[in-house]
Coordinates of C-alpha atoms in Angstrom, one line a residue:
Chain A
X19 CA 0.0 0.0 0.0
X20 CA 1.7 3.5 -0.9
X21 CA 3.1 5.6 2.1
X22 CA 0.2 8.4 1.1
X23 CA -2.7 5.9 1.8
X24 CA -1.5 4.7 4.7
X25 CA -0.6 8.0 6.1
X26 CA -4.8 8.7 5.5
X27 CA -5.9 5.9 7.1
X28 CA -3.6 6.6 9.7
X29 CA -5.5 9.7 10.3
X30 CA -9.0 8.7 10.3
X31 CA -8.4 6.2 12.2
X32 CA -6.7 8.6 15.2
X33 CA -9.8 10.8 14.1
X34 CA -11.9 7.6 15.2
X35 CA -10.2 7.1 18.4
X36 CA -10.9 10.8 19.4
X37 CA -14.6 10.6 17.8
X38 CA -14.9 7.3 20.3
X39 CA -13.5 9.4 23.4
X40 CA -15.6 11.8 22.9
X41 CA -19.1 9.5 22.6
X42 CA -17.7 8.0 25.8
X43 CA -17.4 11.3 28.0
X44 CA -20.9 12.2 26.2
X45 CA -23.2 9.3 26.6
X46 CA -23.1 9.8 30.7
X47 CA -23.4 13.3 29.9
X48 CA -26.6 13.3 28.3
X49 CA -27.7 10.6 30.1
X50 CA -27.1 12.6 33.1
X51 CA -29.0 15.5 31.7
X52 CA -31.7 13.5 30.4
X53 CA -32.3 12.5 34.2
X54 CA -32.5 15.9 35.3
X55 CA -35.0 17.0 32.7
X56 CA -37.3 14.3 32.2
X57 CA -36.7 12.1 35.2
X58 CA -39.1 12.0 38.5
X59 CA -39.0 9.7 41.2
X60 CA -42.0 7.3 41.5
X61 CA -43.3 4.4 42.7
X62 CA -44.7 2.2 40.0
X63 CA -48.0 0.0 40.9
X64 CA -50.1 -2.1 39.7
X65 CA -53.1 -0.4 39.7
X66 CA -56.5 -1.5 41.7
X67 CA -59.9 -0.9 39.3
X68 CA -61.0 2.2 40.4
X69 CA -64.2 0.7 42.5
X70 CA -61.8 -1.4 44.6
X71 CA -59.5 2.1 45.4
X72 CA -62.8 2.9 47.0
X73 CA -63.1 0.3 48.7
X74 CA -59.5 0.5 49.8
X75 CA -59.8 4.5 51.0
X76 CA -63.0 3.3 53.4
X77 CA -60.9 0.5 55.4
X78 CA -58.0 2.6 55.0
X79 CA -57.0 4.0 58.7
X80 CA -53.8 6.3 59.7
X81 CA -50.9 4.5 59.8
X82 CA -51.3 1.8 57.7
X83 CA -49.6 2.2 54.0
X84 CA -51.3 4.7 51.7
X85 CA -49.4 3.1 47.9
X86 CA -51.5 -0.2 48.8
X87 CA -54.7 1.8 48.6
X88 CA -53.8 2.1 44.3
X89 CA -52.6 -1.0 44.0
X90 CA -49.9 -3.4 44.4
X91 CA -46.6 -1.5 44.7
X92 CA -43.0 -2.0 43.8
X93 CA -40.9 -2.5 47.1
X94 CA -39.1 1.2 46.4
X95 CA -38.9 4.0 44.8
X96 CA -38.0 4.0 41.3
X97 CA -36.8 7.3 38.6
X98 CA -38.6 7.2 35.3
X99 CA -38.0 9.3 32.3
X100 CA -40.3 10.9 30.0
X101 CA -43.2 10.1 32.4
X102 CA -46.6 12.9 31.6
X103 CA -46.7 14.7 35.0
X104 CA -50.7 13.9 34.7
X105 CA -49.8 10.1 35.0
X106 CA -48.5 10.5 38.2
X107 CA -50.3 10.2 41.5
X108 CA -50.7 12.5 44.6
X109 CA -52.6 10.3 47.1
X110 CA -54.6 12.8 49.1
X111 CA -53.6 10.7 52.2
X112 CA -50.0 11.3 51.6
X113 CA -49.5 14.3 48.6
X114 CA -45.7 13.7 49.0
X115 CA -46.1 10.0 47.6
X116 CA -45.8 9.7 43.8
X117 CA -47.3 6.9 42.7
X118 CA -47.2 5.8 38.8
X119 CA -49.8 3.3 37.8
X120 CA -49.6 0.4 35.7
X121 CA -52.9 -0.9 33.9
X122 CA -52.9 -4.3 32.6
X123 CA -51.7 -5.0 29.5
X124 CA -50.5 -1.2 29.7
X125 CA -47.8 0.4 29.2
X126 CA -44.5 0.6 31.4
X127 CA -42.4 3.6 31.8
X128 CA -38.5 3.5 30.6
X129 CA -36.6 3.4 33.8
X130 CA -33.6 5.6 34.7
X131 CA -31.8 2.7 35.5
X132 CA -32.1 0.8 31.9
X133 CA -30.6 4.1 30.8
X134 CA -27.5 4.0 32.6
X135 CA -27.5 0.3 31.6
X136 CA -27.1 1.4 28.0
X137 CA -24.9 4.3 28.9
X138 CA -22.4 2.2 30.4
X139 CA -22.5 -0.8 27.9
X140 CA -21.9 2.2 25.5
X141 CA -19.1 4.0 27.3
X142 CA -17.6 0.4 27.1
X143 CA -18.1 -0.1 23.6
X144 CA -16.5 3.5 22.6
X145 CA -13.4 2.6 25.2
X146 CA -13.0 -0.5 23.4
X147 CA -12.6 0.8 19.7
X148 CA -11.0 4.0 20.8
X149 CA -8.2 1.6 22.0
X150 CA -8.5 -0.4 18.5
X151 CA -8.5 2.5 16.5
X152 CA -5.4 4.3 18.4
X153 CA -3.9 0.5 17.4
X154 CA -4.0 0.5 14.4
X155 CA -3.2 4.1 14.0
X156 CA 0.2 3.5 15.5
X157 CA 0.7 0.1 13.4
X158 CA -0.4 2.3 10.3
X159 CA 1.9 5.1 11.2
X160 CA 4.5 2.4 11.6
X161 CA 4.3 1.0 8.2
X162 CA 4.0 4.1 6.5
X163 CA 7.5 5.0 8.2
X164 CA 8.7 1.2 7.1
X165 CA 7.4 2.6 3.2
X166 CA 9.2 6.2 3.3
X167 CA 12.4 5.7 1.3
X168 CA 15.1 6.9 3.2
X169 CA 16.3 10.5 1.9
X170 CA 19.3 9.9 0.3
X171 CA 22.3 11.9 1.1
Chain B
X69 CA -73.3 -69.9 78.1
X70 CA -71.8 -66.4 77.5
X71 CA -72.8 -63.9 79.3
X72 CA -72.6 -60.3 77.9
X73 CA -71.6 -57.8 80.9
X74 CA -74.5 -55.4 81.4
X75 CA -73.7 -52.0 81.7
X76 CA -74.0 -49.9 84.8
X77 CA -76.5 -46.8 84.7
X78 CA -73.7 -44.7 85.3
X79 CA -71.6 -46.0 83.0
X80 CA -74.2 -45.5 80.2
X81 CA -74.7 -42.0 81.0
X82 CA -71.2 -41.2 81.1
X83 CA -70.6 -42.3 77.8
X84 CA -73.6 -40.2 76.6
X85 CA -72.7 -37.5 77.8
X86 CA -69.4 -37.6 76.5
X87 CA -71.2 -37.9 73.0
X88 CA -73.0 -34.7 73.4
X89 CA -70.3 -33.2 74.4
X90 CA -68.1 -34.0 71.1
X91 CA -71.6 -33.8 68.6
X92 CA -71.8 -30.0 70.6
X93 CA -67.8 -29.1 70.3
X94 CA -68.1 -30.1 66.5
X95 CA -71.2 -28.3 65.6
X96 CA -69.7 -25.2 67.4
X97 CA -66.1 -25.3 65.4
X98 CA -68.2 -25.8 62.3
X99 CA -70.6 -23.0 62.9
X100 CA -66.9 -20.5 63.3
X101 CA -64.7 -22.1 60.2
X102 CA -65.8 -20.1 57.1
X103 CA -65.3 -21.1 53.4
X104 CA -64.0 -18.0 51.8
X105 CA -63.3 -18.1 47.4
X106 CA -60.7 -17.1 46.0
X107 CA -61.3 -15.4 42.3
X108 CA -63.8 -14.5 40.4
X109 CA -63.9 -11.1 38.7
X110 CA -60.3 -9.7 37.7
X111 CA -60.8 -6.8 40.1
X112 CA -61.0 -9.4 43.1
X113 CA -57.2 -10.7 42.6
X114 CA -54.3 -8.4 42.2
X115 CA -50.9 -10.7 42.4
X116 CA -47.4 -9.0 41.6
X117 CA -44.1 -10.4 41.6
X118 CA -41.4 -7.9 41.2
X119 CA -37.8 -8.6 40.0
X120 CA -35.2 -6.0 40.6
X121 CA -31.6 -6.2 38.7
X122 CA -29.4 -3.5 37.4
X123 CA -30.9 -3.1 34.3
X124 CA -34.6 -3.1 34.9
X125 CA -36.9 -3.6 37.9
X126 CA -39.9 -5.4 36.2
X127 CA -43.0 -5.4 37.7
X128 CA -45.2 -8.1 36.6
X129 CA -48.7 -8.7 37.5
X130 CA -52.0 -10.9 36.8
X131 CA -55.6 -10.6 38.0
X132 CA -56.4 -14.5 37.6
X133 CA -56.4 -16.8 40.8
X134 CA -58.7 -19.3 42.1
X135 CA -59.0 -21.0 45.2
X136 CA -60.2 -21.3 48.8
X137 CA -59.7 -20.2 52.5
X138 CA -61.1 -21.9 55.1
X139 CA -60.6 -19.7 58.5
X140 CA -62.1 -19.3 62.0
X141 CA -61.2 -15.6 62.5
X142 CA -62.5 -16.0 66.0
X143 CA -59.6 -19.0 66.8
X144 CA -57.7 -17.7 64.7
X145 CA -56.8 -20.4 62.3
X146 CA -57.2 -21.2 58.7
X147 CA -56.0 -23.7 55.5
X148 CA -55.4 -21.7 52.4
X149 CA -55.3 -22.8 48.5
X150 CA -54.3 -20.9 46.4
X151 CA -54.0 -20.9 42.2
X152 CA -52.5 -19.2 39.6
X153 CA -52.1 -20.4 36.2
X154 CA -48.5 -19.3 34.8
X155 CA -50.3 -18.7 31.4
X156 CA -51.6 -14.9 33.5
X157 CA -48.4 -13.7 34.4
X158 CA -48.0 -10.4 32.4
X159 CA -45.0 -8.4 32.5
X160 CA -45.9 -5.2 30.4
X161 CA -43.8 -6.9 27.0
X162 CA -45.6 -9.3 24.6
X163 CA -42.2 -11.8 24.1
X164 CA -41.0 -11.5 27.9
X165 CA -44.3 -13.0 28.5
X166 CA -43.7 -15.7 26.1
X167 CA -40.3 -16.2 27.0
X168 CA -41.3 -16.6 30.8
X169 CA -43.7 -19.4 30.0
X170 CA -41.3 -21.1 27.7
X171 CA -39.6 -24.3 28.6
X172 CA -36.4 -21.7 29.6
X173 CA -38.1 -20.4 32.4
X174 CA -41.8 -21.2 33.9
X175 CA -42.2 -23.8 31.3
X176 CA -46.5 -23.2 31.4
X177 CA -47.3 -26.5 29.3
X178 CA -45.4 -28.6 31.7
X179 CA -46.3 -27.0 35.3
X180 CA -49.0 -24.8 34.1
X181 CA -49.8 -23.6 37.4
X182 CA -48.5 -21.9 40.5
X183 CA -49.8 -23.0 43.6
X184 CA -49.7 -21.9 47.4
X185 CA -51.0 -24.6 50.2
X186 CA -50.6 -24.0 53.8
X187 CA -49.7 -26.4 56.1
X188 CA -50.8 -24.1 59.5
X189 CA -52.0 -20.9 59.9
X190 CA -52.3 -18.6 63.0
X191 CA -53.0 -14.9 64.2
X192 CA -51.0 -12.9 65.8
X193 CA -51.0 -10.5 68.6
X194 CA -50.6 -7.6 66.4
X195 CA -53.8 -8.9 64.0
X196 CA -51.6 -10.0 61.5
X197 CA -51.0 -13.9 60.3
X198 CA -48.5 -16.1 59.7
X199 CA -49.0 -18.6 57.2
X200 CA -46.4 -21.4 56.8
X201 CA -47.2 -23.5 53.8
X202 CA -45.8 -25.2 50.3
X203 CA -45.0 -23.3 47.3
X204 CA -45.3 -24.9 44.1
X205 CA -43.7 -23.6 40.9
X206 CA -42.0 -24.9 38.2
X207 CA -42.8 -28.5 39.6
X208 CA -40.6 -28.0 42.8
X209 CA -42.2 -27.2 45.7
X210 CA -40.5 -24.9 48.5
X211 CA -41.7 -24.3 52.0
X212 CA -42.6 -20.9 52.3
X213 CA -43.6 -18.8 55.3
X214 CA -46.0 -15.7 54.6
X215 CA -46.9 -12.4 57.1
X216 CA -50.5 -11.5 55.7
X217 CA -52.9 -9.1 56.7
X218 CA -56.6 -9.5 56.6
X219 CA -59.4 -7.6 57.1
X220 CA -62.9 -8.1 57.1
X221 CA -65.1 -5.8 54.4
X222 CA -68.2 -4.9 56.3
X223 CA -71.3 -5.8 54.0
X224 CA -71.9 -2.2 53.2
X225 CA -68.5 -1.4 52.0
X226 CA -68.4 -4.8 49.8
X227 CA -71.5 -3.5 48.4
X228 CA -70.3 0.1 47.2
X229 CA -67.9 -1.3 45.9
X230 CA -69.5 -3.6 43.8
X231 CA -68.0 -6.7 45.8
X232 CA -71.1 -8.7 45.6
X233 CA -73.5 -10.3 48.5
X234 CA -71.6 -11.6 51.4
X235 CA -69.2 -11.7 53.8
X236 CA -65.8 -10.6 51.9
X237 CA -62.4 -10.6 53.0
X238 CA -59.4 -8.4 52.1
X239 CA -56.0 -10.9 52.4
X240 CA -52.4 -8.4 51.5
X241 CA -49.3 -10.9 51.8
X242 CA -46.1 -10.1 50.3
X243 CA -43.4 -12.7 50.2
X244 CA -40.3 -13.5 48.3
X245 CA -39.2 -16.4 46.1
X246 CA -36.1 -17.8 44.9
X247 CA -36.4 -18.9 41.0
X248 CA -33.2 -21.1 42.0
X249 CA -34.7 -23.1 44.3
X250 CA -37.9 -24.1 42.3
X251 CA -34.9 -25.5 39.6
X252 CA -35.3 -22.3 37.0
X253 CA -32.0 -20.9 36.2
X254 CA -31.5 -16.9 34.1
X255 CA -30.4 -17.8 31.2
X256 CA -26.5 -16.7 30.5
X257 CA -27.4 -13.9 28.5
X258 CA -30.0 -12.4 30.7
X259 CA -27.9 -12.5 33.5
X260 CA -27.7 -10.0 35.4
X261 CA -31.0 -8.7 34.1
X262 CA -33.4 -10.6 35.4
X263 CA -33.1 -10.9 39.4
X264 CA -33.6 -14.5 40.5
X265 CA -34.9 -13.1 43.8
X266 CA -38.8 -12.1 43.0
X267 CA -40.5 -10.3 45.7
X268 CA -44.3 -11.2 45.4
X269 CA -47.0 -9.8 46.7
X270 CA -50.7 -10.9 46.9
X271 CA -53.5 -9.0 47.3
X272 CA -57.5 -10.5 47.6
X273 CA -60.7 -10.4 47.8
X274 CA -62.9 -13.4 49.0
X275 CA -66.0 -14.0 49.5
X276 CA -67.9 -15.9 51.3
X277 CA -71.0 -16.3 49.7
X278 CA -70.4 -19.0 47.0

């Protein structure tokens, strides 16, 4: 392969390896953002028909647990992303609860947490090639040198 | 010639009185032990079983159990049975549902049902029960002990709500299971997404009435 071509693969390929680094600094970045903007701490539930949260409210007495009045809830709290403020619940026996309900068959909300799954098998997918790609820049760099006639005298 | 040996007046009477005694103890545990169903309408069963890993926490659900409790609330005792057929289990995704019943995990056409039987019941001071019982799933079966609350729906209340005539109970018990000891292993590649803890919780309606 001539010196020329290898010197310009050489370079996109150290272009790559930056392109990588910067995809891996950015993913937690706007995954980070993303939280802040969109994300809201709930606790999801599967929800009770509404006749049966009637029910629930009568035999309902201070001190026992107001989420179990909705429905069945998750053991804790959980941030969801992209969630419509109006889906969210603000039991009148606790306001500071937020409870997000599930109907059957419905559907469920993209946890904050499968985010940061992604974000991370991400970050390790652009570490990974930015370490390839700065590789096989040096072993193209090399060769190109090997190609370079020596200036003669 | 045999003679046969003639029982005293006494004697006789004793024993009599010892039979009205047991007919009278029996008719009074009978009149206290209630047959409760379990099922019916969907809004009567809400069963979750949640399982939390670092990718997801899925929150699966189904409205379809059957069954029966038999309790004395008075002595405090009862026998439970409960049903669930795997083939309910919903999970919010179309092919996680039909991946759990597959022979991978559940396996619903083999063991198509997950079942609860107690082996002693009894109330506590603070109102609550303990249930100790066998949990079937998967084929295995695991003993099991369960905290449950129950409350009695007065008549009134059943019937705003659209319960249905009779006595109706309210039954909350959460408890937790391990998929490993009922012999279902995560697959490889879903380790670590799937918990094999599953925290489950039941919540019921029975009635009384059928």
């Amino acid at each position: 392969m001539p010196a020329t071509r290898l010197a310009s693969l050489a370079r996109w390929a150290h272009r790559g390896a930056w392109a990588a680094v910067v995809i891996a600094l950015l993913l937690p970045l706007a995954a980070f953002l993303a939280d802040r903007g969109w994300g809201q701490e709930v606790r999801i539930l599967s929800a009770h028909e509404p006749s049966v949260v009637e029910l629930n409210r009568a035999l309902w007495t201070p001190g026992d647990p107001v989420a179990e009045i909705y429905g069945n809830p998750m053991s804790t709290s959980t941030r969801v992303l992209l969630t419509s403020h109006s889906t969210v619940l603000h039991p009148q026996e606790d306001p500071s609860l937020a409870l997000l309900p599930v109907a059957a068959g419905g559907e469920r909300p993209l946890q904050v947490q499968t985010l940061w799954w992604a974000v991370r098998l991400g970050a390790i997918g652009a570490g990974a090639a930015t370490v390839v790609l700065l590789a096989l820049a040096y072993f193209l760099r090399r060769r190109q040198r090997a190609t370079v006639p020596a200036p003669s005298a | 010639m045999i003679r046969r040996p003639r029982l005293s007046f006494s004697t006789r009477s004793f024993a009599s009185l010892l039979l009205l005694a047991a007919i009278a103890s029996s008719g009074a545990a009978g009149a206290a032990e209630r047959t409760f169903t379990v099922g019916g309408e969907s809004k009567n069963s809400n069963i979750t079983f949640e399982s939390e890993s670092d990718f997801e926490t899925i929150l699966g659900h189904t409205n379809t159990a059957a069954g029966t409790v038999v309790a004395d609330l008075d002595a405090g005792t009862a026998t439970i049975d409960v049903r669930v057929p795997v083939a309910a289990l919903d999970t919010g995704i179309e092919l996680r549902n039909k991946h759990l019943q597959s022979g991978d995990w559940l396996d619903a056409r083999k063991n198509p049902e997950i079942r609860f039987v107690s082996r002693s019941a009894r109330k506590l001071d603070d109102g609550s029960w303990e249930i100790s019982g066998d949990f079937s799933l998967h084929g295995v079966t695991h003993p099991v002990t369960v905290r449950a609350q129950v409350k009695a729906i007065p008549a009134a209340a059943a019937k705003a709500a659209g319960l249905g005539k009779g006595d109706w109970l309210r039954v909350s018990a959460p408890f937790e299971v391990k998929l490993s000891d009922h012999g279902v292993e995560v697959p490889g590649k879903l380790a670590g997404r799937v918990s094999d803890l599953w925290k489950v919780k039941l919540n019921l309606f029975v009635n009384a009435n059928a």
